[in-house]
Amino acid sequence: MELHDIWFVLIAVLWIGYFFLEGFDFGIGVLTKLLARDRKERRVLINTIGPVWDGNEVWLLSAGGATFAAFPEWYATLFSGFYLPLLIILLCLIVRGVAFEYRAKRTGERWQTNWENAIFWTSLIPAILWGVAFGNIVRGVKIDADMEYVGTFFDLLNPYAILGGLVTLFLFTFHGAVFAALKTAGDIRVRARSLALKLGLATAVLALGFLLWTQANSGDRWSLAALIVAVVALVAAIGAIAKGREGWSFAFSGLTIVAAVGMLFLTLFPNVMPSSLNEAWSLTVTNASSTPYTLKIMTWCAGIATPMVLLYQSWTYWVFRKRIGTQHIADAH
């Protein structure tokens, strides 16, 4: 296996890790409107991800940086062609971070309501747009012989990509509801389990349609295996939450994300961005990669830094592992 193949796998792992962690993160943000009944319950939900949300975004920075360094042609074409949706995602992540930090700085009703609304919308919009973006990457976009995107923004709004956006929205929200049931106590935990069951059933319908469509278009036996794992894991997650087994349900919902995103990368390889105009113009792991020397240096750096990141992030989750409920929230903020 060549170094550019290894870095394709590593970038896939980074995106899988990002969607696994930021998936329930976005889901909690959406649930602040769907699940929480009052401000105290919204504070409970926000506190479940308060110590970890910024650490989860490290995976996005790592995935973007690795793509830039290992596959500069892929990075250039992706960020120029998908400029508007990626800019919207970036702005949402900026506002979302500010909202988490500033929401509690004043006690005024209007102040806190506005920031809570910002948390909801800046969680919902990226959850959709990431699915749209990856749907287009897998489907193929208008790339010419110069490796440049020549389509328009509206070319990205095709039925397959829009279905992908709905799948990521529902899957992340389901993942978040399971996480809420795992991390909360009292009445909100019971309602989180009930909502997770309903979201899981809706997610199963959408995800099955999207994954079968993907398999029919560009799948092989490896992507079929990943599809089967994703479907079985999602069914298991729904069954576990129905029985009140939040820990198992969260593990299986996470496995669903891992298998589904893994399937998308399996259908891509050896392409990184297929061209819908001419297959010969597609970006591949070969024509889009950096020099072997660059990839070699990156491999050494990743081998040293990655275990350190995994250790401190695992420690953070261990420290903040206990459940919280409304009884832990003071009446006056």
PDB file of C-alpha atoms in Angstrom, residues 16-25 27 31 167-168 170-182 192 196-197 199-201 203-204 207 211 226 229-242 245-262:
ATOM      1  CA  ILE A  16     -15.463   9.195  10.880  1.00  0.00           C
ATOM      2  CA  GLY A  17     -14.216  10.364  14.281  1.00  0.00           C
ATOM      3  CA  TYR A  18     -15.550  13.861  13.648  1.00  0.00           C
ATOM      4  CA  PHE A  19     -19.023  12.673  12.676  1.00  0.00           C
ATOM      5  CA  PHE A  20     -19.127  10.208  15.576  1.00  0.00           C
ATOM      6  CA  LEU A  21     -18.292  12.891  18.152  1.00  0.00           C
ATOM      7  CA  GLU A  22     -19.752  16.006  16.585  1.00  0.00           C
ATOM      8  CA  GLY A  23     -22.798  13.981  15.551  1.00  0.00           C
ATOM      9  CA  PHE A  24     -24.213  13.746  19.073  1.00  0.00           C
ATOM     10  CA  ASP A  25     -22.881  17.275  19.658  1.00  0.00           C
ATOM     11  CA  GLY A  27     -27.877  16.386  17.964  1.00  0.00           C
ATOM     12  CA  LEU A  31     -32.682  18.787  20.929  1.00  0.00           C
ATOM     13  CA  VAL A 167     -29.947  11.379   6.707  1.00  0.00           C
ATOM     14  CA  THR A 168     -27.157  13.179   8.572  1.00  0.00           C
ATOM     15  CA  PHE A 170     -31.845  12.622  11.537  1.00  0.00           C
ATOM     16  CA  LEU A 171     -28.904  10.335  12.322  1.00  0.00           C
ATOM     17  CA  PHE A 172     -27.078  13.007  14.318  1.00  0.00           C
ATOM     18  CA  THR A 173     -30.259  13.970  16.162  1.00  0.00           C
ATOM     19  CA  PHE A 174     -30.946  10.318  16.988  1.00  0.00           C
ATOM     20  CA  HIS A 175     -27.326   9.932  18.136  1.00  0.00           C
ATOM     21  CA  GLY A 176     -27.755  13.045  20.272  1.00  0.00           C
ATOM     22  CA  ALA A 177     -31.019  11.813  21.802  1.00  0.00           C
ATOM     23  CA  VAL A 178     -29.346   8.548  22.807  1.00  0.00           C
ATOM     24  CA  PHE A 179     -26.441  10.525  24.269  1.00  0.00           C
ATOM     25  CA  ALA A 180     -28.925  12.706  26.175  1.00  0.00           C
ATOM     26  CA  ALA A 181     -30.578   9.602  27.614  1.00  0.00           C
ATOM     27  CA  LEU A 182     -27.137   8.276  28.573  1.00  0.00           C
ATOM     28  CA  ALA A 192     -34.989  11.428  25.611  1.00  0.00           C
ATOM     29  CA  ALA A 196     -34.748   8.604  20.425  1.00  0.00           C
ATOM     30  CA  LEU A 197     -36.972   5.643  19.570  1.00  0.00           C
ATOM     31  CA  LEU A 199     -36.092   9.415  15.649  1.00  0.00           C
ATOM     32  CA  GLY A 200     -34.419   6.034  15.188  1.00  0.00           C
ATOM     33  CA  LEU A 201     -37.333   4.668  13.185  1.00  0.00           C
ATOM     34  CA  THR A 203     -33.619   7.566  10.545  1.00  0.00           C
ATOM     35  CA  ALA A 204     -33.762   3.905   9.556  1.00  0.00           C
ATOM     36  CA  ALA A 207     -30.632   5.908   5.883  1.00  0.00           C
ATOM     37  CA  LEU A 211     -27.246   3.729   1.481  1.00  0.00           C
ATOM     38  CA  ALA A 226     -20.255  -1.719   5.423  1.00  0.00           C
ATOM     39  CA  VAL A 229     -23.018  -3.374   9.336  1.00  0.00           C
ATOM     40  CA  ALA A 230     -24.605   0.103   9.347  1.00  0.00           C
ATOM     41  CA  VAL A 231     -28.141  -1.259   8.992  1.00  0.00           C
ATOM     42  CA  VAL A 232     -27.685  -3.980  11.614  1.00  0.00           C
ATOM     43  CA  ALA A 233     -26.082  -1.491  14.036  1.00  0.00           C
ATOM     44  CA  LEU A 234     -28.924   0.998  13.577  1.00  0.00           C
ATOM     45  CA  VAL A 235     -31.545  -1.693  14.224  1.00  0.00           C
ATOM     46  CA  ALA A 236     -29.586  -2.772  17.306  1.00  0.00           C
ATOM     47  CA  ALA A 237     -29.395   0.840  18.537  1.00  0.00           C
ATOM     48  CA  ILE A 238     -33.166   1.229  18.185  1.00  0.00           C
ATOM     49  CA  GLY A 239     -33.769  -2.069  19.972  1.00  0.00           C
ATOM     50  CA  ALA A 240     -31.400  -1.177  22.800  1.00  0.00           C
ATOM     51  CA  ILE A 241     -32.962   2.235  23.431  1.00  0.00           C
ATOM     52  CA  ALA A 242     -36.416   0.638  23.399  1.00  0.00           C
ATOM     53  CA  ARG A 245     -30.073   0.197  27.474  1.00  0.00           C
ATOM     54  CA  GLU A 246     -28.636   3.648  26.690  1.00  0.00           C
ATOM     55  CA  GLY A 247     -24.997   2.601  26.778  1.00  0.00           C
ATOM     56  CA  TRP A 248     -25.451  -0.172  24.221  1.00  0.00           C
ATOM     57  CA  SER A 249     -27.678   2.041  22.119  1.00  0.00           C
ATOM     58  CA  PHE A 250     -25.049   4.783  22.018  1.00  0.00           C
ATOM     59  CA  ALA A 251     -22.359   2.268  21.054  1.00  0.00           C
ATOM     60  CA  PHE A 252     -24.520   0.929  18.217  1.00  0.00           C
ATOM     61  CA  SER A 253     -25.599   4.370  16.993  1.00  0.00           C
ATOM     62  CA  GLY A 254     -21.933   5.309  16.910  1.00  0.00           C
ATOM     63  CA  LEU A 255     -21.155   2.134  14.980  1.00  0.00           C
ATOM     64  CA  THR A 256     -23.882   3.114  12.519  1.00  0.00           C
ATOM     65  CA  ILE A 257     -22.097   6.393  11.825  1.00  0.00           C
ATOM     66  CA  VAL A 258     -18.724   4.661  11.558  1.00  0.00           C
ATOM     67  CA  ALA A 259     -20.025   2.077   9.070  1.00  0.00           C
ATOM     68  CA  ALA A 260     -22.091   4.551   7.022  1.00  0.00           C
ATOM     69  CA  VAL A 261     -19.283   7.102   6.623  1.00  0.00           C
ATOM     70  CA  GLY A 262     -16.834   4.281   6.015  1.00  0.00           C
TER      71      GLY A 262
END
